[in-house]
PDB file of C-alpha atoms and ligand atoms in Angstrom:
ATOM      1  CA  UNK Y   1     265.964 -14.771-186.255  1.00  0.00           C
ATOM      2  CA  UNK Y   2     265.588 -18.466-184.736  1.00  0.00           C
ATOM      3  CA  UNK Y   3     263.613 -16.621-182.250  1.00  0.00           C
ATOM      4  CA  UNK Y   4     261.461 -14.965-184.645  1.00  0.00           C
ATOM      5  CA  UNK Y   5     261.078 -18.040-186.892  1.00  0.00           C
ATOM      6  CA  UNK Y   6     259.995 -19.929-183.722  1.00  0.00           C
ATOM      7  CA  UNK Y   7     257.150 -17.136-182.401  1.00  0.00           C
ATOM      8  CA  UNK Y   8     256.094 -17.626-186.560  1.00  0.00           C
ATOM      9  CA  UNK Y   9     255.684 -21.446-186.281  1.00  0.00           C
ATOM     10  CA  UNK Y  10     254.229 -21.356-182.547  1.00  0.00           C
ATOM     11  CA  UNK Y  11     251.495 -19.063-183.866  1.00  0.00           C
ATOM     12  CA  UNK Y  12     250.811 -21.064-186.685  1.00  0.00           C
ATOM     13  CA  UNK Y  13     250.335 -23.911-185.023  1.00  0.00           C
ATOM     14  CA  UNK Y  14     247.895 -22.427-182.211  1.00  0.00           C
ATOM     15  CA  UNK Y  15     246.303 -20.476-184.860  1.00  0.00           C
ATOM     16  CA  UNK Y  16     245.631 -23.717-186.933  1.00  0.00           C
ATOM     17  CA  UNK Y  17     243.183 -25.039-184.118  1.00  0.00           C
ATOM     18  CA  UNK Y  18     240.645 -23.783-185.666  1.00  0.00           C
ATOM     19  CA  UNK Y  19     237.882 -23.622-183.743  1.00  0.00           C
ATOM     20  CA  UNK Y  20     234.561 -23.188-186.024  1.00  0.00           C
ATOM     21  CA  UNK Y  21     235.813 -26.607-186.924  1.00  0.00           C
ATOM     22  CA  UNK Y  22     236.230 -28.344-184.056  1.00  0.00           C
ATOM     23  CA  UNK Y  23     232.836 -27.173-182.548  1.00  0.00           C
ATOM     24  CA  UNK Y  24     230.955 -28.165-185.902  1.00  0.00           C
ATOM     25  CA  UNK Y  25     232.489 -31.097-185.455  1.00  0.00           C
ATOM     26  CA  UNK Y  26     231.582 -31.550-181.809  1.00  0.00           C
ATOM     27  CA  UNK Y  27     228.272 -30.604-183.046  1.00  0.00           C
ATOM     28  CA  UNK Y  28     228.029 -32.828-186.094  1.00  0.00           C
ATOM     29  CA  UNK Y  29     228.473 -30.554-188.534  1.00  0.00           C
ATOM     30  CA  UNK Y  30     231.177 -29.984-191.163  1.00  0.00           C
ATOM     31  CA  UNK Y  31     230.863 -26.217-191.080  1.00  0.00           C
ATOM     32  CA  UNK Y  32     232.667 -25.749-194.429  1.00  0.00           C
ATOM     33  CA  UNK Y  33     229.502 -27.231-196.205  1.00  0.00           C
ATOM     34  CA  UNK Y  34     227.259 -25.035-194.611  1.00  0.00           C
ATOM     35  CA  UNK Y  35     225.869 -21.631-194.596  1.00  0.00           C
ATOM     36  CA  UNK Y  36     228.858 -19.617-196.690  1.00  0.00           C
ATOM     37  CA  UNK Y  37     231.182 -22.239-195.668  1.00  0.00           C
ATOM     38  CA  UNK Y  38     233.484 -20.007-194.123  1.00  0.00           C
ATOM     39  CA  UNK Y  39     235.099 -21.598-190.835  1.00  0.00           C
ATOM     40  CA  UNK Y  40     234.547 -18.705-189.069  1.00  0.00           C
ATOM     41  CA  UNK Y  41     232.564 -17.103-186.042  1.00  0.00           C
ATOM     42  CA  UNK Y  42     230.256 -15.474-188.481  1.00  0.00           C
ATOM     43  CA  UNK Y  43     229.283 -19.064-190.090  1.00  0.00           C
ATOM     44  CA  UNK Y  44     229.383 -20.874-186.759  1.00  0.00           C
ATOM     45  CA  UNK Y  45     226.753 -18.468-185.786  1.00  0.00           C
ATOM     46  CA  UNK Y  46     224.623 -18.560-188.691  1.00  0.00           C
ATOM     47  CA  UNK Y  47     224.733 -22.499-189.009  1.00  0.00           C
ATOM     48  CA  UNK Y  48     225.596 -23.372-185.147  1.00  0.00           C
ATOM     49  CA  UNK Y  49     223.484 -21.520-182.904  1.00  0.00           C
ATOM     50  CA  UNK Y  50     224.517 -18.621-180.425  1.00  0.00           C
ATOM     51  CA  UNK Y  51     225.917 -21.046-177.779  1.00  0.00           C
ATOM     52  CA  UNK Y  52     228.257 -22.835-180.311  1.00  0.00           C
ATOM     53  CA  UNK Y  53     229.562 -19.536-181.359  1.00  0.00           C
ATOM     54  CA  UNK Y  54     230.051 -18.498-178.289  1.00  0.00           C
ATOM     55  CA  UNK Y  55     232.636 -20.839-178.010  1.00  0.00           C
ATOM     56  CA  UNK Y  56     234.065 -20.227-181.118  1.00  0.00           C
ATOM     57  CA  UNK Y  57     234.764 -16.513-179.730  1.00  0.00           C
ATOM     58  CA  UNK Y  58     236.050 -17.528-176.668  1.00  0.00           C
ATOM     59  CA  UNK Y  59     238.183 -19.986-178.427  1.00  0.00           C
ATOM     60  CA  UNK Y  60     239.591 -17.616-181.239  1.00  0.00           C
ATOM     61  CA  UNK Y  61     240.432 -15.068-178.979  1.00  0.00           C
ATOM     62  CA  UNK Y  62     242.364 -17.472-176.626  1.00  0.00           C
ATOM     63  CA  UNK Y  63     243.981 -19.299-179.171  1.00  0.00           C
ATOM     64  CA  UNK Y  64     245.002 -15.271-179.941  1.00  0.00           C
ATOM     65  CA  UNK Y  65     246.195 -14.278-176.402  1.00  0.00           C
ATOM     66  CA  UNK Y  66     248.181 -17.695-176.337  1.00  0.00           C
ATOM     67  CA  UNK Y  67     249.979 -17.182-179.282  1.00  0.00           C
ATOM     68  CA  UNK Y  68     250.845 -13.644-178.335  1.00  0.00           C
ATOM     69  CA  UNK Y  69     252.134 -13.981-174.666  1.00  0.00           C
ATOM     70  CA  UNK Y  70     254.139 -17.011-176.292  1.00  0.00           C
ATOM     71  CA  UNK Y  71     255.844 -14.340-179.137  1.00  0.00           C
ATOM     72  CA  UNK Y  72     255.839 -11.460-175.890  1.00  0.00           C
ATOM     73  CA  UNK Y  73     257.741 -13.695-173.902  1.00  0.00           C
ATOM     74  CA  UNK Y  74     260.062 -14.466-176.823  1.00  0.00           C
ATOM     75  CA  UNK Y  75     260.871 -11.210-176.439  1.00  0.00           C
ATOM     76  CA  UNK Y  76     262.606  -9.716-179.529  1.00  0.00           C
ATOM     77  CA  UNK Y  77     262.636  -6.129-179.976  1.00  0.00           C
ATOM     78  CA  UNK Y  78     264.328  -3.609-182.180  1.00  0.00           C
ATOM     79  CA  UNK Y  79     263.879  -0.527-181.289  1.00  0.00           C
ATOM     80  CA  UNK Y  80     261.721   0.469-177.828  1.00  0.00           C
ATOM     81  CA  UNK Y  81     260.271  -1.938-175.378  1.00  0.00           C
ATOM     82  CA  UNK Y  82     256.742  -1.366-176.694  1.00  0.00           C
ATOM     83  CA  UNK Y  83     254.263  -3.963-177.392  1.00  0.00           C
ATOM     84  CA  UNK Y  84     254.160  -2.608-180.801  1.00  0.00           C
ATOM     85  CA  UNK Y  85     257.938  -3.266-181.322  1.00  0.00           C
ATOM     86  CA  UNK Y  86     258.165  -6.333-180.319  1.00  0.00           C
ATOM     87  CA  UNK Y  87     258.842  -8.422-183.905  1.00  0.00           C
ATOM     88  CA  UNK Y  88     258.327 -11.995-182.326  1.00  0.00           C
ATOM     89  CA  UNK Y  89     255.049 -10.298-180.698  1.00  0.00           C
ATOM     90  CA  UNK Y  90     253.816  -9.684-184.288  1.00  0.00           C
ATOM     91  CA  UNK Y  91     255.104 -12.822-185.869  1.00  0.00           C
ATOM     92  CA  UNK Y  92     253.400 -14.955-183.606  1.00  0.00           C
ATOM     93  CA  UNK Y  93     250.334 -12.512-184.184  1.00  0.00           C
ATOM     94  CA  UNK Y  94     250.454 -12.875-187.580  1.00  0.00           C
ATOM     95  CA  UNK Y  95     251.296 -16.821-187.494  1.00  0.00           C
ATOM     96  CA  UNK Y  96     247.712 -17.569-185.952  1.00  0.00           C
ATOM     97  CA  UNK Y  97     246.521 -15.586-188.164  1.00  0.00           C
ATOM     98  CA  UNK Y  98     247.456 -17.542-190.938  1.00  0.00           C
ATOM     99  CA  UNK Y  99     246.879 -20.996-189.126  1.00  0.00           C
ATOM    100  CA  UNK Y 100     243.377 -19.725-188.414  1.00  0.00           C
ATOM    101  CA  UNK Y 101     243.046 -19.212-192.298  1.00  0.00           C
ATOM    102  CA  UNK Y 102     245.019 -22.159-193.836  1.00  0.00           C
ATOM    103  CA  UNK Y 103     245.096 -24.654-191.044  1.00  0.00           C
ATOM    104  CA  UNK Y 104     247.470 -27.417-191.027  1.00  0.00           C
ATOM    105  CA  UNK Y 105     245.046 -29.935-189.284  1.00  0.00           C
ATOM    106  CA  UNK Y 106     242.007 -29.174-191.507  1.00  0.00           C
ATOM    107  CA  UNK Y 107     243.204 -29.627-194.482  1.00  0.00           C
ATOM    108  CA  UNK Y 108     243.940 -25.965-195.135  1.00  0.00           C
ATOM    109  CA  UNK Y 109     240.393 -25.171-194.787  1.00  0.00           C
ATOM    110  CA  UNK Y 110     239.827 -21.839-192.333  1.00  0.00           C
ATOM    111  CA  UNK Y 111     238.600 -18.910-191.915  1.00  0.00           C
ATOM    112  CA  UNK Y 112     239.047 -15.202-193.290  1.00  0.00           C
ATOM    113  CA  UNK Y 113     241.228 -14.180-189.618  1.00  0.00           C
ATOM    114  CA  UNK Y 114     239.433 -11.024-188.614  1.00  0.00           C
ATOM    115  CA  UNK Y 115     238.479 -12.057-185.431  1.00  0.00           C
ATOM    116  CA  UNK Y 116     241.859 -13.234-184.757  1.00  0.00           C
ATOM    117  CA  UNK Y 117     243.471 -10.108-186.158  1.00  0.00           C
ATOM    118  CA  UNK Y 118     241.831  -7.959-183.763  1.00  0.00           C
ATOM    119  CA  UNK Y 119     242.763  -9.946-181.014  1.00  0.00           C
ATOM    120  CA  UNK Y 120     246.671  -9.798-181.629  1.00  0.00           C
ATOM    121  CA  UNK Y 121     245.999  -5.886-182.193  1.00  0.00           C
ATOM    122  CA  UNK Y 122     244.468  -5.533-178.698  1.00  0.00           C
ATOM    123  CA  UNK Y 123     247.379  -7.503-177.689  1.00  0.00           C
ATOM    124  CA  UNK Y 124     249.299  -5.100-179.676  1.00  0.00           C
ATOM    125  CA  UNK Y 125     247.778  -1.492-179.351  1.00  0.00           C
ATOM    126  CA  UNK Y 126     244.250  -1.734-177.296  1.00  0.00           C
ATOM    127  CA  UNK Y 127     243.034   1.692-178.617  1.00  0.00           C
ATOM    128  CA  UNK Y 128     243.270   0.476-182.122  1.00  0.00           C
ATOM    129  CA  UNK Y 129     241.874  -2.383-182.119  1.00  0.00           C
ATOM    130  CA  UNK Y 130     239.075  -0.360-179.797  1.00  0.00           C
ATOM    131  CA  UNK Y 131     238.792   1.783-182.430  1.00  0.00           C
ATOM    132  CA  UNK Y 132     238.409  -0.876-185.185  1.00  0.00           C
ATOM    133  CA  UNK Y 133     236.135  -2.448-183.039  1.00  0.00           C
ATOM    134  CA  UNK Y 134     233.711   0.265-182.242  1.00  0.00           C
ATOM    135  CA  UNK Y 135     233.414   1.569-186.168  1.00  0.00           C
ATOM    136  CA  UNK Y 136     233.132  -2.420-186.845  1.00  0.00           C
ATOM    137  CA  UNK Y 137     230.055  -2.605-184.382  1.00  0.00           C
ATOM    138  CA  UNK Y 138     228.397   0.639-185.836  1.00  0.00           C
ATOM    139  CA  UNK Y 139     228.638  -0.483-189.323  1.00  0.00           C
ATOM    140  CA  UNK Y 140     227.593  -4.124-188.901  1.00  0.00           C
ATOM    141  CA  UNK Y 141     224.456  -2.650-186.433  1.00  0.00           C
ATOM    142  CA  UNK Y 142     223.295  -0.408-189.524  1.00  0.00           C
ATOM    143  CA  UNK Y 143     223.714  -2.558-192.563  1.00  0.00           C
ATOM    144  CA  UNK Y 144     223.810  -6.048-191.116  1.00  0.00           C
ATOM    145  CA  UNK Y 145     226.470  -6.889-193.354  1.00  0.00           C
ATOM    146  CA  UNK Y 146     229.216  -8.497-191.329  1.00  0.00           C
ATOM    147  CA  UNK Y 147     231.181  -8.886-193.989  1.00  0.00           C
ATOM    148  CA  UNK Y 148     231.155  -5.132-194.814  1.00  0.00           C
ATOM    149  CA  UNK Y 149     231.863  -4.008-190.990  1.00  0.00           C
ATOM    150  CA  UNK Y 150     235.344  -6.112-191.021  1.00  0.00           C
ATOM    151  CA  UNK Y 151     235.576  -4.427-194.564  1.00  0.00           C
ATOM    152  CA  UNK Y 152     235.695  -1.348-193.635  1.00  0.00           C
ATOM    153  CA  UNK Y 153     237.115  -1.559-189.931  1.00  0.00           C
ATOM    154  CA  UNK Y 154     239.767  -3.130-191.638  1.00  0.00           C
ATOM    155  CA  UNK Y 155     239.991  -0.183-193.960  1.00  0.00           C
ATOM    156  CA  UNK Y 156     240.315   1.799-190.935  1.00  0.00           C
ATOM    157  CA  UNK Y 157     242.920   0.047-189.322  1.00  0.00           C
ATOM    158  CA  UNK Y 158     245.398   0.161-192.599  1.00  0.00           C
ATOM    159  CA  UNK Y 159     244.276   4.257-192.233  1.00  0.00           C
ATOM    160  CA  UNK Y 160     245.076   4.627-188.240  1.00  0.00           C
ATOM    161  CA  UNK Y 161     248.099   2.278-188.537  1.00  0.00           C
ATOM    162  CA  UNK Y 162     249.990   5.319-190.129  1.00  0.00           C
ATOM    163  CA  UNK Y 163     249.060   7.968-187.461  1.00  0.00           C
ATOM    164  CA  UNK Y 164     252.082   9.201-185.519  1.00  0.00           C
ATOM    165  CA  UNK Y 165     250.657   9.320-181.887  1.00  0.00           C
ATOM    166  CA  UNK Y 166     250.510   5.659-182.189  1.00  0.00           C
ATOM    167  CA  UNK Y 167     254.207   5.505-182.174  1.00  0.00           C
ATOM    168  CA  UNK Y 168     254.363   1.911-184.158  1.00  0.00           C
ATOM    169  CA  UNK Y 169     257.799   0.646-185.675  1.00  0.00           C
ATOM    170  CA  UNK Y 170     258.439  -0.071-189.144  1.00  0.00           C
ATOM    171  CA  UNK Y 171     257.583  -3.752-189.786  1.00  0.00           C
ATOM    172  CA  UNK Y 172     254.310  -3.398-187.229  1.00  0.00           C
ATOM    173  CA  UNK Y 173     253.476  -1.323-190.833  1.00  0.00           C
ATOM    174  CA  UNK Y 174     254.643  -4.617-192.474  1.00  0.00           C
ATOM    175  CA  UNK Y 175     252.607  -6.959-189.881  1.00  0.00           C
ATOM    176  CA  UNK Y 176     249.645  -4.168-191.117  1.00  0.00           C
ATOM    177  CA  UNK Y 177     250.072  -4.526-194.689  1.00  0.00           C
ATOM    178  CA  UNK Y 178     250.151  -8.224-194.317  1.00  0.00           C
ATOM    179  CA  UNK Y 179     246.648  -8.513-192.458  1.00  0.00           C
ATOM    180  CA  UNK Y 180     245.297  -6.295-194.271  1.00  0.00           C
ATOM    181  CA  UNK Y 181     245.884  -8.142-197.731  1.00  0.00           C
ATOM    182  CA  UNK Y 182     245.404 -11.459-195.875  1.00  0.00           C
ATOM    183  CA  UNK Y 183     241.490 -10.132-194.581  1.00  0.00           C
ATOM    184  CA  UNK Y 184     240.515  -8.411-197.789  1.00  0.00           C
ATOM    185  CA  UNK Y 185     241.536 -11.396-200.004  1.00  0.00           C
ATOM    186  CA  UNK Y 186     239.936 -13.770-197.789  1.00  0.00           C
ATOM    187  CA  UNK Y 187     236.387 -11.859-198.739  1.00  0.00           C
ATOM    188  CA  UNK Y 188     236.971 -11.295-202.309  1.00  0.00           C
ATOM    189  CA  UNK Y 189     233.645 -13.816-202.268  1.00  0.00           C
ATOM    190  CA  UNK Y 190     231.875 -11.316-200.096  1.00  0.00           C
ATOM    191  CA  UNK Y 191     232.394  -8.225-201.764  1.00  0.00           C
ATOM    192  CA  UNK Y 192     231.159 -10.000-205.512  1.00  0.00           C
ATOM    193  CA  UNK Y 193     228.302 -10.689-203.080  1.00  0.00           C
ATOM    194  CA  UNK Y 194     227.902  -7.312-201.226  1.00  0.00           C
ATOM    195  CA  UNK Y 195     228.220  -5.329-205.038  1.00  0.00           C
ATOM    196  CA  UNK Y 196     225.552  -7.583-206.594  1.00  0.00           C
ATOM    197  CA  UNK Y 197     223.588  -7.127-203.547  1.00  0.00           C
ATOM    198  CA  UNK Y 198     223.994 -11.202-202.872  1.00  0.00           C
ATOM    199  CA  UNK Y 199     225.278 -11.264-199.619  1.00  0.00           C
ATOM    200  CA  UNK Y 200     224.289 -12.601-196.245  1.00  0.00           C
ATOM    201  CA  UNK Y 201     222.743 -10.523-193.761  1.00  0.00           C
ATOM    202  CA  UNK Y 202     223.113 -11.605-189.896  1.00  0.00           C
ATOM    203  CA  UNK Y 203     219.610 -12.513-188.924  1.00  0.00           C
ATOM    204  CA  UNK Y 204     218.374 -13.691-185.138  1.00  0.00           C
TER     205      UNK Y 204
HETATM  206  O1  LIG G 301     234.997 -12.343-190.775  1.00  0.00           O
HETATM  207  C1  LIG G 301     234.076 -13.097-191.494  1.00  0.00           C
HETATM  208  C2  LIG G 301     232.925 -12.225-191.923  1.00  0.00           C
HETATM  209  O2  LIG G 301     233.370 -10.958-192.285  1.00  0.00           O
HETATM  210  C3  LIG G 301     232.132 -12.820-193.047  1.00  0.00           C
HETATM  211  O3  LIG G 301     231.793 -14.150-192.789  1.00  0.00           O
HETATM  212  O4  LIG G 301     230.598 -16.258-193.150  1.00  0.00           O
HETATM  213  O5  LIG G 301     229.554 -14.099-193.878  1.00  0.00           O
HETATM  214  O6  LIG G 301     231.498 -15.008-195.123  1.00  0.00           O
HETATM  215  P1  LIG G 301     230.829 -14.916-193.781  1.00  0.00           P
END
């Protein structure tokens, strides 16, 4: 459990450099005043520019690979050796998710964690989050609603999570459940938006 506990903090910690943040600040900008205010790679692309977000990505998705190799090399499992079983794995996962979201150093300010959810899932299961990815991309390339395409990819991944061949353990359903709550709540702003027929559209 002090294992588990540990991968948890670790991941929260990493998770908490959040990095929309620290490149509007680098750029001058306090990106929670700006655009939907969301400290996210959405925002930081809509109020930064395409080379600012670009680091955002790459930083998410590091800060996402960090935490997990730290929570793989804890090394807990339960049942099997699989990624997918490995409960310090998914607590770090899930611990940068929630620092990404309600980050310690910015006063709790962050993002909605779909861009780091994915990225523990391909450290996870790579043909899920493929998967998640790929209906994400069609969706957001015929509505322009980004919002909608982690919507319903993440609709998809609560669906897929339960399929058999993916051979997942119990409490990866409870790491699941848990983003899938976490993303949805996080847009509860977006989808008032997307059913009044309010919300942002990604524009270049
Ligand atoms: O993951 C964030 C995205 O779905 C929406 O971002 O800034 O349009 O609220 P935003």
């Amino acid at each position: 459990i002090l294992k588990i506990l540990a991968a948890l903090a670790s991941g929260y910690l990493l998770g908490s450099l959040n990095t929309a943040v620290i490149v509007g600040r680098l750029y001058g900008r306090d990106i929670t005043s700006h655009g939907s205010g969301n400290a996210g790679l959405t925002n930081a692309l809509r109020v930064l520019g395409k080379p600012a977000a670009a680091l955002v990505l790459a930083g998410d998705i590091a800060k996402g690979v960090i935490a997990c190799l730290i929570g793989l090399r804890l090394g807990v499992h339960v049942q099997s050796g699989d990624a997918g079983d490995c409960a310090s794995l998914l607590a770090a996962g899930a611990g940068a998710v929630l620092g990404h979201n309600w980050p310690v150093y910015f006063q709790f300010k962050g993002g909605k964690g779909a861009l780091t959810a994915v990225t523990v899932l391909f450290m996870l299961n790579w043909v899920m989050a493929l998967i998640c990815l790929g209906f994400f991309v069609i969706v957001v390339a015929s509505t322009r609603y980004v919002s909608l395409g982690t919507l319903c990819a993440t609709v998809l991944f609560a669906a897929i999570s339960f399929v058999p061949a993916f051979g997942n353990a119990l409490y990866f359903h409870v790491f699941a459940l848990l983003m899938v709550l976490i993303i949805v709540f996080k847009h509860r702003a977006n989808i008032g938006r997307l059913l009044s027929g309010t919300e942002n559209k990604l524009a270049f």
